[in-house]
CSV table of C-alpha atoms in Angstrom, one decimal:
chain,number,residue,atom,x,y,z
A,1,MET,CA,-36.4,20.5,-33.5
A,2,LYS,CA,-34.7,19.1,-30.4
A,3,LYS,CA,-33.6,22.2,-28.5
A,4,GLU,CA,-32.2,20.1,-25.7
A,5,LEU,CA,-29.5,18.3,-27.8
A,6,ASN,CA,-26.1,18.6,-26.3
A,7,PHE,CA,-22.5,17.4,-27.0
A,8,GLU,CA,-19.5,17.7,-24.6
A,9,GLN,CA,-17.1,20.6,-24.7
A,10,GLY,CA,-14.0,21.2,-22.5
A,11,PRO,CA,-12.7,24.4,-20.7
A,12,ILE,CA,-10.3,26.0,-23.2
A,13,ARG,CA,-9.2,26.4,-26.8
A,14,PRO,CA,-6.6,28.7,-28.4
A,15,PRO,CA,-7.8,32.2,-29.1
A,16,ASN,CA,-7.4,31.8,-32.8
A,17,GLU,CA,-9.9,28.9,-32.6
A,18,ALA,CA,-12.7,31.1,-31.1
A,19,ARG,CA,-14.8,30.7,-34.3
A,20,SER,CA,-14.1,27.0,-34.7
A,21,LEU,CA,-16.4,24.0,-34.2
A,22,ILE,CA,-15.3,22.8,-30.8
A,23,LEU,CA,-15.5,19.0,-29.9
A,24,ARG,CA,-14.1,17.2,-26.9
A,25,ILE,CA,-12.0,14.1,-27.7
A,26,THR,CA,-10.3,13.5,-24.3
A,27,ARG,CA,-10.9,15.0,-20.9
A,28,ASN,CA,-8.3,17.1,-19.1
A,29,CYS,CA,-4.5,16.6,-19.3
A,30,PRO,CA,-2.6,13.4,-18.9
A,31,TRP,CA,0.5,15.2,-17.6
A,32,ASN,CA,-1.1,18.0,-15.5
A,33,ARG,CA,2.0,18.8,-13.5
A,34,CYS,CA,3.1,22.0,-15.1
A,35,LEU,CA,3.5,24.6,-12.3
A,36,PHE,CA,2.3,27.5,-14.4
A,37,CYS,CA,-0.9,25.9,-15.6
A,38,PRO,CA,-4.1,26.2,-13.5
A,39,VAL,CA,-6.5,24.8,-16.0
A,40,TYR,CA,-6.8,21.1,-15.2
A,41,LYS,CA,-5.6,20.9,-11.7
A,42,GLY,CA,-7.6,18.7,-9.5
A,43,LYS,CA,-9.2,17.0,-12.5
A,44,LYS,CA,-8.5,13.4,-13.6
A,45,PHE,CA,-7.5,12.7,-17.2
A,46,SER,CA,-9.7,10.2,-19.1
A,47,LEU,CA,-10.0,8.9,-22.6
A,48,ARG,CA,-13.4,9.1,-24.2
A,49,SER,CA,-14.5,6.0,-26.2
A,50,VAL,CA,-14.6,6.2,-29.9
A,51,GLU,CA,-18.3,5.4,-29.9
A,52,GLU,CA,-19.0,8.2,-27.4
A,53,ILE,CA,-17.1,10.7,-29.5
A,54,LYS,CA,-18.9,9.6,-32.7
A,55,LYS,CA,-22.2,10.1,-30.9
A,56,ASP,CA,-21.2,13.7,-30.1
A,57,ILE,CA,-20.1,14.3,-33.7
A,58,GLN,CA,-23.5,12.9,-34.9
A,59,THR,CA,-25.3,15.2,-32.4
A,60,ALA,CA,-23.3,18.2,-33.7
A,61,ARG,CA,-24.3,17.2,-37.2
A,62,ASP,CA,-28.0,16.9,-36.2
A,63,ILE,CA,-27.9,20.3,-34.5
A,64,ALA,CA,-26.3,21.9,-37.6
A,65,ASP,CA,-29.0,20.4,-39.9
A,66,ASP,CA,-31.7,21.6,-37.5
A,67,ILE,CA,-30.3,25.1,-37.5
A,68,LYS,CA,-30.3,25.2,-41.3
A,69,ALA,CA,-33.9,24.0,-41.2
A,70,ILE,CA,-34.8,26.8,-38.9
A,71,SER,CA,-33.1,29.2,-41.4
A,72,TRP,CA,-35.4,27.8,-44.1
A,73,SER,CA,-38.4,28.2,-41.9
A,74,LEU,CA,-37.5,31.9,-41.4
A,75,GLY,CA,-37.2,32.5,-45.1
A,76,ASN,CA,-33.3,32.6,-45.2
A,77,ASN,CA,-32.8,29.6,-47.6
A,78,GLY,CA,-30.6,27.7,-45.2
A,79,GLU,CA,-28.2,30.6,-44.6
A,80,VAL,CA,-27.3,31.2,-40.9
A,81,ASN,CA,-27.4,34.9,-40.7
A,82,SER,CA,-28.0,37.5,-37.9
A,83,GLU,CA,-31.8,36.7,-38.0
A,84,VAL,CA,-31.2,33.0,-37.3
A,85,ILE,CA,-28.6,33.8,-34.6
A,86,ASP,CA,-31.1,36.2,-32.9
A,87,TYR,CA,-33.8,33.5,-33.1
A,88,ILE,CA,-31.7,30.9,-31.4
A,89,PHE,CA,-30.1,33.2,-28.8
A,90,ASN,CA,-33.4,35.0,-27.9
A,91,ASN,CA,-35.7,31.9,-27.7
A,92,ARG,CA,-35.6,30.0,-24.5
A,93,GLY,CA,-34.8,26.3,-24.5
A,94,PHE,CA,-32.0,26.2,-27.0
A,95,SER,CA,-28.9,24.4,-25.5
A,96,ASP,CA,-25.4,25.9,-25.3
A,97,SER,CA,-24.5,23.3,-28.0
A,98,TYR,CA,-27.1,24.9,-30.4
A,99,ARG,CA,-25.6,28.3,-29.7
A,100,SER,CA,-22.1,27.0,-30.3
A,101,ILE,CA,-23.0,25.4,-33.6
A,102,ALA,CA,-25.0,28.4,-34.7
A,103,MET,CA,-22.0,30.7,-34.3
A,104,TRP,CA,-19.8,28.3,-36.1
A,105,LEU,CA,-22.2,28.3,-39.1
A,106,TYR,CA,-22.6,32.0,-38.9
A,107,TYR,CA,-18.8,32.7,-39.1
A,108,ARG,CA,-18.3,30.1,-41.8
A,109,THR,CA,-14.6,29.4,-40.8
A,110,GLY,CA,-14.7,25.8,-41.8
A,111,ALA,CA,-12.4,25.2,-38.8
A,112,CYS,CA,-12.7,22.5,-36.1
A,113,PHE,CA,-10.8,22.3,-32.9
A,114,LEU,CA,-10.5,19.1,-30.9
A,115,GLN,CA,-10.2,19.4,-27.1
A,116,ASP,CA,-8.6,18.7,-24.5
A,117,ALA,CA,-4.9,19.0,-23.7
A,118,ASP,CA,-3.2,16.1,-25.5
A,119,ASN,CA,-5.2,14.2,-28.1
A,120,LEU,CA,-2.3,12.4,-29.8
A,121,ILE,CA,-2.2,10.2,-26.7
A,122,ILE,CA,-5.1,8.4,-28.3
A,123,LYS,CA,-4.2,5.2,-30.2
A,124,THR,CA,-3.5,6.0,-33.8
A,125,GLU,CA,-6.1,3.7,-35.2
A,126,ASP,CA,-8.8,5.2,-32.9
A,127,LEU,CA,-7.8,8.8,-33.7
A,128,VAL,CA,-7.9,7.9,-37.5
A,129,GLU,CA,-11.4,6.4,-37.1
A,130,ILE,CA,-12.6,9.6,-35.3
A,131,LEU,CA,-11.1,11.9,-37.9
A,132,ASN,CA,-12.5,9.9,-40.8
A,133,PHE,CA,-16.0,9.9,-39.2
A,134,LEU,CA,-15.8,13.7,-38.5
A,135,ARG,CA,-14.7,14.5,-42.1
A,136,GLY,CA,-17.5,12.3,-43.3
A,137,LYS,CA,-20.2,13.9,-41.2
A,138,PHE,CA,-18.9,17.5,-41.8
A,139,PRO,CA,-17.5,17.7,-45.4
A,140,GLU,CA,-17.6,21.5,-45.0
A,141,ILE,CA,-14.7,21.4,-42.5
A,142,THR,CA,-11.6,22.8,-44.1
A,143,ARG,CA,-9.2,22.5,-41.1
A,144,ILE,CA,-8.9,20.3,-38.0
A,145,THR,CA,-6.6,21.3,-35.2
A,146,THR,CA,-5.8,20.0,-31.7
A,147,TYR,CA,-3.4,20.3,-28.8
A,148,SER,CA,-0.6,17.8,-28.1
A,149,ARG,CA,2.6,17.5,-26.0
A,150,SER,CA,6.2,17.1,-27.4
A,151,ARG,CA,6.7,14.1,-25.1
A,152,THR,CA,3.6,12.4,-26.6
A,153,ILE,CA,4.6,13.2,-30.2
A,154,VAL,CA,8.1,11.8,-29.7
A,155,ASN,CA,6.5,8.4,-28.9
A,156,LYS,CA,4.5,8.4,-32.1
A,157,SER,CA,6.2,7.0,-35.2
A,158,LEU,CA,6.5,9.1,-38.2
A,159,ASP,CA,4.3,6.7,-40.1
A,160,SER,CA,1.6,7.1,-37.5
A,161,LEU,CA,1.7,10.8,-37.7
A,162,LYS,CA,1.5,10.6,-41.5
A,163,GLU,CA,-1.6,8.3,-41.1
A,164,ILE,CA,-3.2,10.8,-38.7
A,165,ARG,CA,-2.5,13.6,-41.2
A,166,LYS,CA,-4.0,11.7,-44.1
A,167,ALA,CA,-7.1,11.1,-42.0
A,168,GLY,CA,-7.6,14.8,-41.7
A,169,LEU,CA,-5.6,16.4,-38.8
A,170,ASP,CA,-4.2,19.6,-40.3
A,171,ARG,CA,-2.5,21.4,-37.4
A,172,LEU,CA,-1.0,20.7,-34.0
A,173,HIS,CA,-0.7,23.3,-31.2
A,174,VAL,CA,2.2,22.4,-28.9
A,175,GLY,CA,3.1,24.1,-25.7
A,176,MET,CA,6.9,24.5,-25.9
A,177,GLU,CA,6.9,27.3,-23.3
A,178,SER,CA,10.7,27.2,-23.1
A,179,GLY,CA,13.7,25.8,-24.9
A,180,TYR,CA,16.0,26.1,-21.8
A,181,ASP,CA,16.2,22.8,-19.9
A,182,PRO,CA,16.6,24.4,-16.4
A,183,VAL,CA,13.4,26.4,-16.9
A,184,LEU,CA,11.6,23.3,-18.2
A,185,LYS,CA,12.7,21.4,-15.1
A,186,LEU,CA,11.8,24.3,-12.8
A,187,VAL,CA,8.2,24.4,-14.0
A,188,LYS,CA,7.9,20.5,-14.3
A,189,LYS,CA,7.1,20.6,-18.0
A,190,GLY,CA,8.1,16.9,-18.3
A,191,VAL,CA,10.1,17.4,-21.5
A,192,ARG,CA,13.6,18.5,-22.6
A,193,ALA,CA,14.5,21.0,-25.3
A,194,ALA,CA,15.9,18.2,-27.5
A,195,GLN,CA,12.5,16.4,-27.3
A,196,HIS,CA,10.8,19.7,-28.4
A,197,VAL,CA,13.1,19.7,-31.4
A,198,GLU,CA,12.5,16.0,-32.3
A,199,ALA,CA,8.7,16.3,-31.9
A,200,GLY,CA,8.5,19.5,-33.9
A,201,ARG,CA,10.5,18.2,-36.8
A,202,LYS,CA,8.4,15.0,-36.8
A,203,VAL,CA,5.2,17.0,-37.0
A,204,VAL,CA,6.5,19.1,-39.9
A,205,GLU,CA,7.8,16.1,-41.7
A,206,ALA,CA,4.4,14.4,-41.4
A,207,GLY,CA,2.9,17.3,-43.3
A,208,MET,CA,1.0,19.0,-40.5
A,209,GLU,CA,1.2,22.6,-39.6
A,210,LEU,CA,2.9,23.2,-36.3
A,211,SER,CA,2.0,26.0,-33.9
A,212,GLU,CA,4.5,26.3,-31.0
A,213,TYR,CA,3.6,28.3,-27.9
A,214,VAL,CA,6.3,30.3,-26.1
A,215,MET,CA,5.9,31.8,-22.6
A,216,PRO,CA,7.9,35.0,-22.1
A,217,GLY,CA,8.6,35.5,-18.4
A,218,LEU,CA,8.8,31.8,-17.5
A,219,GLY,CA,12.5,32.1,-16.6
A,220,GLY,CA,11.7,34.8,-14.1
A,221,GLN,CA,14.2,37.5,-13.3
A,222,GLU,CA,16.9,34.9,-12.7
A,223,MET,CA,16.9,33.0,-16.0
A,224,TRP,CA,15.2,35.4,-18.4
A,225,ARG,CA,18.2,35.8,-20.7
A,226,GLU,CA,18.9,32.1,-21.0
A,227,HIS,CA,15.2,31.4,-21.5
A,228,ALA,CA,15.0,33.9,-24.3
A,229,ILE,CA,18.2,32.8,-26.1
A,230,GLU,CA,17.8,29.0,-25.8
A,231,THR,CA,14.1,29.1,-26.7
A,232,ALA,CA,15.0,31.0,-29.9
A,233,LYS,CA,17.7,28.4,-30.6
A,234,THR,CA,15.3,25.6,-30.1
A,235,LEU,CA,12.8,27.1,-32.5
A,236,ASN,CA,15.5,27.8,-35.0
A,237,ASN,CA,16.1,24.0,-35.1
A,238,ILE,CA,12.4,23.3,-35.8
A,239,ASN,CA,11.1,26.1,-38.0
A,240,PRO,CA,7.5,25.8,-37.0
A,241,HIS,CA,4.7,27.4,-39.1
A,242,PHE,CA,3.6,29.5,-36.1
A,243,ILE,CA,5.2,30.9,-33.0
A,244,ARG,CA,2.6,32.1,-30.5
A,245,LEU,CA,3.6,34.3,-27.6
A,246,ARG,CA,1.8,33.8,-24.3
A,247,SER,CA,3.3,35.9,-21.5
A,248,LEU,CA,3.4,34.3,-18.1
A,249,ARG,CA,0.8,35.1,-15.6
A,250,ILE,CA,0.5,33.3,-12.2
A,251,PRO,CA,-3.0,33.1,-10.7
A,252,ASP,CA,-3.3,31.8,-7.1
A,253,ARG,CA,-4.6,28.5,-8.4
A,254,ALA,CA,-1.4,27.8,-10.3
A,255,PRO,CA,1.2,25.8,-8.3
A,256,LEU,CA,3.9,28.3,-9.3
A,257,SER,CA,2.2,30.9,-7.1
A,258,GLU,CA,3.7,29.2,-4.1
A,259,LYS,CA,7.2,29.9,-5.4
A,260,LEU,CA,6.2,33.4,-6.2
A,261,LYS,CA,4.9,34.1,-2.6
A,262,SER,CA,8.0,32.5,-1.0
A,263,GLY,CA,10.3,34.7,-3.1
A,264,GLU,CA,11.9,31.7,-4.8
A,265,PHE,CA,10.5,32.9,-8.2
A,266,LYS,CA,10.5,36.6,-9.2
A,267,MET,CA,8.3,37.7,-12.1
A,268,GLN,CA,9.5,39.9,-14.8
A,269,THR,CA,7.9,43.3,-14.9
A,270,ASP,CA,6.3,44.5,-18.2
A,271,ASP,CA,9.4,46.5,-19.0
A,272,MET,CA,11.6,43.5,-18.4
A,273,LEU,CA,9.4,41.3,-20.5
A,274,ALA,CA,9.7,43.8,-23.4
A,275,GLU,CA,13.4,43.5,-23.3
A,276,GLU,CA,13.2,39.7,-23.0
A,277,ILE,CA,11.0,39.5,-26.1
A,278,ARG,CA,13.3,41.8,-28.0
A,279,LEU,CA,16.2,39.5,-27.3
A,280,PHE,CA,14.2,36.5,-28.2
A,281,ILE,CA,13.1,37.9,-31.6
A,282,GLU,CA,16.7,39.1,-32.3
A,283,ARG,CA,17.9,35.5,-31.9
A,284,LEU,CA,15.4,33.9,-34.3
A,285,GLU,CA,17.4,33.1,-37.4
A,286,GLY,CA,17.1,31.1,-40.5
A,287,ILE,CA,13.4,30.3,-40.1
A,288,THR,CA,10.2,31.3,-41.9
A,289,SER,CA,7.7,31.1,-39.0
A,290,VAL,CA,4.8,33.5,-38.4
A,291,ILE,CA,5.0,35.1,-35.0
A,292,THR,CA,1.7,36.1,-33.4
A,293,SER,CA,0.9,37.9,-30.1
A,294,ASP,CA,-2.8,37.1,-30.2
A,295,HIS,CA,-3.7,37.2,-26.5
A,296,ILE,CA,-4.7,40.1,-24.2
A,297,MET,CA,-2.1,38.9,-21.7
A,298,ASN,CA,0.6,40.1,-24.1
A,299,LEU,CA,1.6,43.7,-23.6
A,300,LEU,CA,2.5,44.4,-27.3
A,301,GLU,CA,-0.1,42.9,-29.6
A,302,GLU,CA,1.7,44.4,-32.6
A,303,VAL,CA,4.6,42.1,-32.2
A,304,THR,CA,3.4,39.9,-35.1
A,305,GLY,CA,4.7,39.1,-38.5
A,306,LYS,CA,6.4,36.7,-40.9
A,307,LEU,CA,10.1,35.9,-40.5
A,308,PRO,CA,12.5,37.0,-41.8
A,309,GLU,CA,10.9,39.9,-43.6
A,310,ASP,CA,9.0,41.4,-40.7
A,311,LYS,CA,11.7,40.9,-38.0
A,312,GLU,CA,12.8,44.5,-38.0
A,313,LYS,CA,9.2,45.8,-37.9
A,314,MET,CA,8.5,43.6,-34.8
A,315,LEU,CA,11.6,44.8,-33.1
A,316,GLU,CA,10.6,48.4,-33.9
A,317,VAL,CA,7.3,47.9,-32.0
A,318,ILE,CA,9.2,46.9,-28.9
A,319,LYS,CA,11.8,49.7,-29.2
A,320,LYS,CA,9.0,52.2,-29.6
A,321,TYR,CA,7.5,51.1,-26.4
A,322,GLN,CA,10.8,51.1,-24.6
A,323,ALA,CA,11.5,54.7,-25.8
A,324,LEU,CA,8.4,56.1,-24.2
A,325,PRO,CA,8.8,58.2,-21.0
A,326,ASP,CA,7.9,56.4,-17.8
A,327,LYS,CA,4.6,58.2,-17.6
A,328,GLU,CA,3.6,57.2,-21.1
A,329,ARG,CA,4.5,53.5,-20.6
A,330,LEU,CA,2.4,53.4,-17.4
A,331,ILE,CA,-0.6,54.9,-19.2
A,332,TYR,CA,-0.2,52.5,-22.0
A,333,ARG,CA,0.1,49.5,-19.7
A,334,VAL,CA,-3.1,50.5,-17.8
A,335,GLY,CA,-5.0,51.0,-21.1
A,336,ARG,CA,-3.7,47.8,-22.6
A,337,ARG,CA,-4.5,45.7,-19.5
A,338,GLY,CA,-7.9,47.3,-19.4
A,339,GLY,CA,-8.6,46.2,-23.0
A,340,VAL,CA,-8.9,49.7,-24.5
A,341,TYR,CA,-5.4,50.0,-26.1
A,342,ARG,CA,-4.0,47.7,-28.8
A,343,SER,CA,-1.1,49.9,-29.9
A,344,THR,CA,1.2,52.5,-28.4
A,345,ASP,CA,-0.3,54.8,-31.1
A,346,ASP,CA,-3.6,54.7,-29.1
A,347,LEU,CA,-1.9,57.0,-26.6
A,348,THR,CA,-2.5,59.9,-28.9
A,349,ARG,CA,-5.6,58.8,-30.8
A,350,ASP,CA,-8.3,59.1,-28.1
A,351,LEU,CA,-7.5,61.9,-25.6
A,352,ASP,CA,-10.7,61.4,-23.6
A,353,THR,CA,-9.8,57.8,-22.9
A,354,ARG,CA,-6.3,58.8,-22.1
A,355,GLN,CA,-7.5,61.4,-19.6
A,356,LYS,CA,-9.7,58.8,-17.9
A,357,ILE,CA,-6.7,56.5,-17.5
A,358,GLU,CA,-4.6,59.3,-16.1
A,359,ASN,CA,-7.3,60.2,-13.6
A,360,LEU,CA,-7.6,56.5,-12.6
A,361,ILE,CA,-3.8,56.3,-12.0
A,362,ALA,CA,-3.9,59.4,-9.9
A,363,GLU,CA,-6.7,58.0,-7.8
A,364,LEU,CA,-5.0,54.7,-7.3
A,365,ARG,CA,-1.8,56.5,-6.3
A,366,GLU,CA,-3.6,58.6,-3.8
A,367,GLN,CA,-5.4,55.7,-2.2
A,368,LYS,CA,-2.8,52.9,-2.4
A,369,GLY,CA,0.5,54.3,-3.6
A,370,GLU,CA,2.6,53.0,-6.5
A,371,GLU,CA,2.1,49.4,-5.3
A,372,GLY,CA,-1.7,49.9,-5.7
A,373,VAL,CA,-1.2,50.9,-9.3
A,374,GLU,CA,0.8,47.8,-10.0
A,375,TRP,CA,-1.7,45.6,-8.1
A,376,PHE,CA,-4.5,47.0,-10.2
A,377,ILE,CA,-2.7,46.3,-13.5
A,378,SER,CA,-2.0,42.7,-12.3
A,379,GLU,CA,-5.6,42.2,-11.4
A,380,MET,CA,-6.8,43.3,-14.8
A,381,VAL,CA,-4.4,41.0,-16.6
A,382,ASP,CA,-5.3,38.0,-14.5
A,383,GLN,CA,-9.0,38.2,-15.3
A,384,TYR,CA,-8.1,36.9,-18.8
A,385,ILE,CA,-6.5,33.7,-17.6
């Protein structure tokens, strides 16, 4: 048992990869100029060597084998159950890497996510070697996923992408954010809508699953309509497997905050965002993507489903919120941003919680006015960034 064993991990991963094996392949972001993103600012991008990455993979394997040995010693026949988890988390000296691997084994997802922001920037032959080594060391892995950028994907040949897929990369997460060129230029995304389409089609043709991230609100109050319509049009030209909604938030550490403070950029309100997302979903046509709203920053988590069959159901979720009286919408927003509501139906399910939220709103109004209520809601959302 070597409790001190460690391997490197980066700062973020998609919410749906929370139960994945997390391994860091590159450090930070090679572009790192997007005005809305605070994650890698002030940090230099670097490639990790193939040997360094292999060493981390071997360490992860050694830890996994050690945890299974602990399970045997506790009489659990190698199964990583709650007793094994308690042993590792409650005994001092086990590294964070041990805890990470233990939870992965406990959840049995078989999924692996490779960090950081753009791993297709690695030479094809190096990435193939890494993937083959990873698959060899962890035959129990059933899915390998990573982030990449459309601009990077465009520069990869289709044959290279197919080779990477054959080596074991199953899914790519790509931050589209917008399909409207003026918005992409405003936020310094470094890519055009046409490149998003070319990259997305390449990924699909190479046999990988494609998950495209869209950022409602990124057009601000000035370009929200064009942002919604053109982003839907761009996705219609790709037909990705997944469309993931990530509503815009602008923390102080994001460069876009300067435009917000100067008044050059005006954020959409929650009610404006609901209308923007309604228009966006209405314009999605001829595709079979799965839409997910799997992040607490999104106001309406129930906007999720498979196109085209669930389109009307998703639109009804939005219309139901929009039909609420002003007071009800405010109560829901506070409850949602506070993490206690997941549906507008929750407004009538738990009356004690509702009363507490109403009391909180009244107290904030008394102390700070309507602006104080909005400030409080914003602070609650921003804690999740």
